[in-house]
Short mmCIF file of C-alpha atoms in Angstrom, two decimals:
data_model
loop_
_atom_site.label_atom_id
_atom_site.label_comp_id
_atom_site.label_asym_id
_atom_site.label_seq_id
_atom_site.Cartn_x
_atom_site.Cartn_y
_atom_site.Cartn_z
CA MET A 1 -8.08 18.48 23.22
CA ASN A 2 -10.39 20.97 21.50
CA GLN A 3 -9.53 23.12 18.47
CA ARG A 4 -8.59 26.18 20.53
CA GLN A 5 -6.25 24.14 22.73
CA GLN A 6 -4.60 22.69 19.62
CA GLU A 7 -4.08 26.21 18.27
CA ILE A 8 -2.67 27.37 21.63
CA LEU A 9 -0.24 24.48 21.52
CA THR A 10 0.81 25.44 17.99
CA LEU A 11 1.38 29.08 18.99
CA VAL A 12 3.54 28.10 21.96
CA HIS A 13 5.61 25.80 19.76
CA GLN A 14 6.11 28.66 17.29
CA GLN A 15 6.96 31.32 19.87
CA GLY A 16 8.32 29.41 22.86
CA PHE A 17 6.15 31.37 25.33
CA VAL A 18 2.75 33.02 25.02
CA SER A 19 1.07 35.17 27.65
CA ILE A 20 -2.49 34.62 28.88
CA GLU A 21 -3.34 38.18 27.83
CA THR A 22 -2.16 37.58 24.26
CA LEU A 23 -4.06 34.31 24.02
CA SER A 24 -7.20 35.89 25.42
CA GLN A 25 -7.06 38.63 22.77
CA THR A 26 -6.17 36.20 19.97
CA PHE A 27 -9.09 33.86 20.65
CA LYS A 28 -11.50 36.53 21.96
CA VAL A 29 -12.27 34.60 25.15
CA THR A 30 -11.78 35.43 28.83
CA SER A 31 -8.50 34.95 30.63
CA GLN A 32 -10.26 32.37 32.84
CA THR A 33 -11.07 30.30 29.76
CA ILE A 34 -7.45 30.48 28.60
CA ARG A 35 -6.23 29.44 32.06
CA ARG A 36 -8.49 26.39 31.92
CA ASP A 37 -7.10 25.54 28.47
CA ILE A 38 -3.53 25.93 29.73
CA ASN A 39 -4.28 23.84 32.82
CA ASN A 40 -5.65 21.07 30.59
CA LEU A 41 -2.56 21.13 28.36
CA CYS A 42 -0.26 21.22 31.37
CA ASP A 43 -2.08 18.26 32.94
CA GLN A 44 -1.17 16.34 29.78
CA GLN A 45 2.38 17.71 30.20
CA LEU A 46 2.23 19.21 26.72
CA LEU A 47 2.96 22.69 28.13
CA THR A 48 4.50 24.16 31.28
CA ARG A 49 2.86 26.94 33.30
CA TYR A 50 4.84 30.12 33.83
CA HIS A 51 3.86 33.38 35.50
CA GLY A 52 1.42 35.06 33.14
CA GLY A 53 1.41 32.40 30.47
CA ALA A 54 2.67 29.05 29.21
CA GLY A 55 5.80 27.67 27.57
CA LEU A 56 7.16 24.45 26.13
CA SER A 57 7.50 21.31 28.22
CA SER A 58 10.88 19.70 28.78
CA SER A 59 12.58 18.08 25.81
CA VAL A 60 14.85 15.97 28.02
CA GLU A 61 12.44 14.15 30.32
CA ASN A 62 9.31 12.14 29.52
CA VAL A 63 6.07 12.12 31.48
CA GLU A 64 6.01 9.66 34.40
CA TYR A 65 4.98 6.14 33.32
CA ALA A 66 1.99 5.98 35.70
CA THR A 67 0.68 9.23 34.22
CA ARG A 68 1.22 8.06 30.63
CA GLN A 69 -0.77 4.89 31.37
CA ILE A 70 -3.97 6.89 31.88
CA MET A 71 -3.39 9.78 29.45
CA ASN A 72 -5.64 9.52 26.37
CA LEU A 73 -6.41 5.94 27.37
CA ASN A 74 -9.60 5.58 25.30
CA GLU A 75 -7.76 6.89 22.24
CA LYS A 76 -4.94 4.40 22.78
CA ARG A 77 -7.41 1.54 23.10
CA SER A 78 -9.11 2.54 19.85
CA ILE A 79 -5.74 2.74 18.10
CA ALA A 80 -4.89 -0.72 19.45
CA GLU A 81 -8.11 -2.20 18.07
CA MET A 82 -7.24 -0.86 14.61
CA VAL A 83 -3.77 -2.39 14.76
CA ALA A 84 -5.17 -5.75 15.86
CA GLU A 85 -7.50 -5.71 12.85
CA ASN A 86 -4.44 -5.46 10.60
CA ILE A 87 -2.42 -8.29 12.17
CA PRO A 88 -3.18 -11.81 10.91
CA ASP A 89 -3.03 -14.98 12.99
CA ARG A 90 0.28 -16.85 13.14
CA ALA A 91 2.39 -13.73 12.57
CA SER A 92 5.73 -12.83 14.11
CA ILE A 93 5.86 -9.43 15.81
CA PHE A 94 8.22 -7.05 17.58
CA ILE A 95 6.58 -4.80 20.21
CA ASN A 96 8.64 -2.01 21.76
CA LEU A 97 8.26 0.18 24.84
CA GLY A 98 5.28 2.45 25.46
CA THR A 99 1.81 2.60 26.91
CA THR A 100 0.17 2.59 23.46
CA THR A 101 2.03 -0.56 22.42
CA GLU A 102 0.92 -2.15 25.69
CA GLU A 103 -2.69 -1.49 24.69
CA VAL A 104 -1.91 -3.13 21.34
CA ALA A 105 -0.69 -6.20 23.23
CA LYS A 106 -4.03 -6.38 25.05
CA ALA A 107 -5.93 -6.08 21.76
CA LEU A 108 -3.96 -8.99 20.25
CA ARG A 109 -5.03 -11.54 22.87
CA ASN A 110 -7.87 -12.85 20.69
CA HIS A 111 -5.43 -13.84 17.93
CA ASN A 112 -4.04 -17.32 17.36
CA GLY A 113 -0.48 -18.54 17.08
CA LEU A 114 1.39 -15.26 17.42
CA LYS A 115 5.13 -15.20 18.13
CA ILE A 116 5.98 -11.96 19.91
CA ILE A 117 9.44 -10.60 20.68
CA THR A 118 9.52 -7.67 23.08
CA ASN A 119 11.80 -5.56 25.22
CA ASN A 120 8.81 -4.53 27.32
CA LEU A 121 8.20 -6.58 30.48
CA ASN A 122 4.66 -5.19 30.69
CA VAL A 123 3.86 -6.58 27.23
CA ALA A 124 5.26 -9.97 28.26
CA THR A 125 3.12 -9.93 31.41
CA ILE A 126 -0.02 -8.97 29.46
CA LEU A 127 0.45 -11.83 26.96
CA ARG A 128 2.16 -14.57 28.96
CA ASN A 129 -1.02 -16.57 29.67
CA THR A 130 -2.48 -16.27 26.16
CA PRO A 131 -2.97 -19.81 24.76
CA GLY A 132 -0.98 -20.56 21.62
CA PHE A 133 1.30 -17.53 21.91
CA GLU A 134 5.08 -17.71 22.14
CA ILE A 135 6.57 -14.76 24.00
CA ILE A 136 10.29 -14.05 23.68
CA ILE A 137 11.85 -11.43 25.97
CA ALA A 138 14.96 -9.56 24.89
CA GLY A 139 17.94 -9.57 27.23
CA GLY A 140 19.44 -6.39 28.63
CA VAL A 141 19.13 -3.88 31.45
CA VAL A 142 15.64 -3.55 32.98
CA ARG A 143 14.48 0.00 33.66
CA GLN A 144 12.85 0.18 37.05
CA ARG A 145 10.49 2.99 36.15
CA ASP A 146 8.56 1.23 33.37
CA GLY A 147 9.81 -2.32 32.82
CA GLY A 148 11.67 -1.44 29.63
CA ILE A 149 14.72 -3.46 28.59
CA THR A 150 17.52 -1.62 26.77
CA GLY A 151 21.25 -1.80 26.12
CA GLU A 152 23.73 -3.36 23.73
CA ALA A 153 22.59 -6.89 24.62
CA THR A 154 19.03 -5.93 23.69
CA ILE A 155 20.11 -4.61 20.30
CA ASP A 156 22.20 -7.71 19.58
CA PHE A 157 19.22 -9.89 20.51
CA ILE A 158 16.83 -8.02 18.20
CA HIS A 159 19.25 -8.46 15.27
CA GLN A 160 18.88 -12.24 15.51
CA PHE A 161 15.35 -12.04 14.07
CA LYS A 162 13.50 -10.93 10.95
CA VAL A 163 9.78 -10.64 11.75
CA ASP A 164 6.56 -9.86 9.90
CA TYR A 165 5.56 -6.77 11.87
CA GLY A 166 7.34 -4.26 14.08
CA ILE A 167 4.89 -2.33 16.26
CA ILE A 168 6.52 0.81 17.65
CA GLY A 169 5.42 3.71 19.81
CA ILE A 170 7.10 7.11 19.87
CA SER A 171 7.21 10.19 22.13
CA SER A 172 7.06 12.86 19.43
CA ILE A 173 6.42 13.39 15.72
CA ASP A 174 8.00 16.63 14.51
CA HIS A 175 6.57 18.83 11.75
CA ASP A 176 8.87 17.29 9.12
CA GLY A 177 8.02 13.72 10.11
CA THR A 178 11.06 13.22 12.34
CA LEU A 179 10.37 10.66 15.07
CA LEU A 180 11.76 11.72 18.45
CA ASP A 181 12.13 10.21 21.90
CA PHE A 182 13.77 10.96 25.24
CA ASP A 183 16.06 7.99 25.83
CA TYR A 184 19.04 7.32 23.55
CA HIS A 185 19.23 3.66 24.61
CA GLU A 186 15.52 3.11 23.90
CA VAL A 187 15.84 4.75 20.49
CA ARG A 188 18.67 2.43 19.44
CA VAL A 189 16.54 -0.63 20.27
CA THR A 190 13.62 0.74 18.24
CA GLN A 191 15.95 1.44 15.31
CA ALA A 192 16.96 -2.24 15.42
CA ILE A 193 13.28 -3.23 15.41
CA ILE A 194 12.66 -1.08 12.32
CA ASP A 195 15.66 -2.61 10.55
CA ASN A 196 14.48 -6.16 11.25
CA SER A 197 10.74 -5.89 10.48
CA ARG A 198 9.16 -6.57 7.10
CA GLN A 199 6.44 -4.03 7.92
CA VAL A 200 6.62 -1.28 10.53
CA PHE A 201 3.43 -0.05 12.23
CA LEU A 202 3.74 3.26 14.10
CA VAL A 203 1.16 3.86 16.86
CA ALA A 204 0.71 7.31 18.42
CA ASP A 205 -2.19 9.49 19.55
CA HIS A 206 -2.66 13.16 18.66
CA SER A 207 -0.71 14.46 21.68
CA LYS A 208 2.58 13.28 20.09
CA PHE A 209 2.52 15.84 17.26
CA ASP A 210 5.18 18.58 17.59
CA ARG A 211 5.93 17.64 21.18
CA PRO A 212 9.49 18.51 22.31
CA ALA A 213 11.86 15.54 22.67
CA MET A 214 15.61 15.53 22.05
CA VAL A 215 16.67 12.14 20.62
CA ARG A 216 16.20 11.48 16.91
CA LEU A 217 14.88 8.00 16.07
CA GLY A 218 14.32 8.37 12.33
CA ASN A 219 11.53 9.56 10.10
CA ILE A 220 7.91 8.55 9.67
CA GLU A 221 8.74 7.60 6.06
CA GLN A 222 10.55 4.53 7.48
CA THR A 223 7.19 3.12 8.57
CA ASP A 224 4.63 1.31 6.44
CA ALA A 225 1.50 2.34 8.32
CA PHE A 226 0.61 4.99 10.90
CA PHE A 227 -2.23 4.36 13.36
CA THR A 228 -3.60 7.38 15.23
CA ASP A 229 -6.83 8.76 16.68
CA HIS A 230 -7.29 12.05 14.78
CA ASN A 231 -6.19 13.23 11.36
CA PRO A 232 -2.60 14.50 11.62
CA PRO A 233 -1.68 18.08 10.62
CA GLU A 234 -1.97 18.65 6.87
CA HIS A 235 1.80 18.73 6.30
CA VAL A 236 2.13 15.32 7.96
CA VAL A 237 -0.71 13.91 5.85
CA ALA A 238 1.03 15.21 2.72
CA LEU A 239 4.29 13.55 3.80
CA LEU A 240 2.54 10.24 4.44
CA GLU A 241 0.96 10.34 0.98
CA GLU A 242 4.29 11.24 -0.65
CA LYS A 243 6.11 8.36 1.06
CA ASN A 244 3.26 5.84 0.61
CA VAL A 245 2.72 5.38 4.36
CA VAL A 246 -0.84 4.13 4.95
CA LEU A 247 -2.76 6.32 7.41
CA HIS A 248 -5.31 4.68 9.73
CA THR A 249 -7.46 6.96 11.91
CA VAL A 250 -9.98 5.98 14.55
CA ALA A 251 -12.74 8.01 12.88
CA ASN A 252 -12.33 6.18 9.55
CA PHE A 253 -12.07 2.83 11.33
CA THR A 254 -15.27 3.52 13.31
CA ASP A 255 -17.13 4.58 10.14
CA ARG A 256 -16.05 1.37 8.39
CA GLU A 257 -17.14 -0.81 11.32
CA THR A 258 -20.51 0.95 11.41
CA ALA A 259 -21.00 0.41 7.67
CA ILE A 260 -20.18 -3.30 8.00
CA ALA A 261 -22.66 -3.64 10.88
CA ASP A 262 -25.36 -1.85 8.88
CA ASN A 263 -24.84 -4.18 5.91
CA HIS A 264 -25.42 -7.17 8.16
#
């Protein structure tokens, strides 16, 4: 997503609908350029096309799982590498639902002696053959669309543990730091993970900022560290600093790795 597309997204969130003509005049580019920008944002299901312009995507239904698996995949992999760098061997971990947390699971396979509790069948499948790992799957109702496990039994199961790290994904981060998702049952499981983790790591790429979703999970201040690909909006950065949430970005991580390599 380039700077103009980010600004288009912000305008639509502020106004609900913006016409192609207005956007063309605002950014002093052709209507064809604006249409390409809108098409790109709609392909990511961040906006919805309407006659003559674009509006907000649905707040009640998430993007299809197969689509989410490939959206911003390189960014998710980079985020996962950062998280893996901050997880020690022989740690206990919750991992919840989401395509970003599944990439984290892949990045953890070089660790030793991890105990992982998950309500995500895909995470269990990714890690089940990793030597020295113990994988514990929560009970509950399996969602056919993405292998997620939710329900009262899942919540009760999570409450039996107190782990070192809870690694959680999210569908949306609102302007005031509110964490939002689409599924009430999924949110309740993630709330239990937050309550039963000594440290909470939030993983989300840039497309999750100010995205419409209807179910409130909590606030970013309930996390200990936030791993993302780009610097968040300034008001989110200010909130993270105020609440002592450590911000990890891919750019800073890459710069640090380069510096270490140069020193060797």
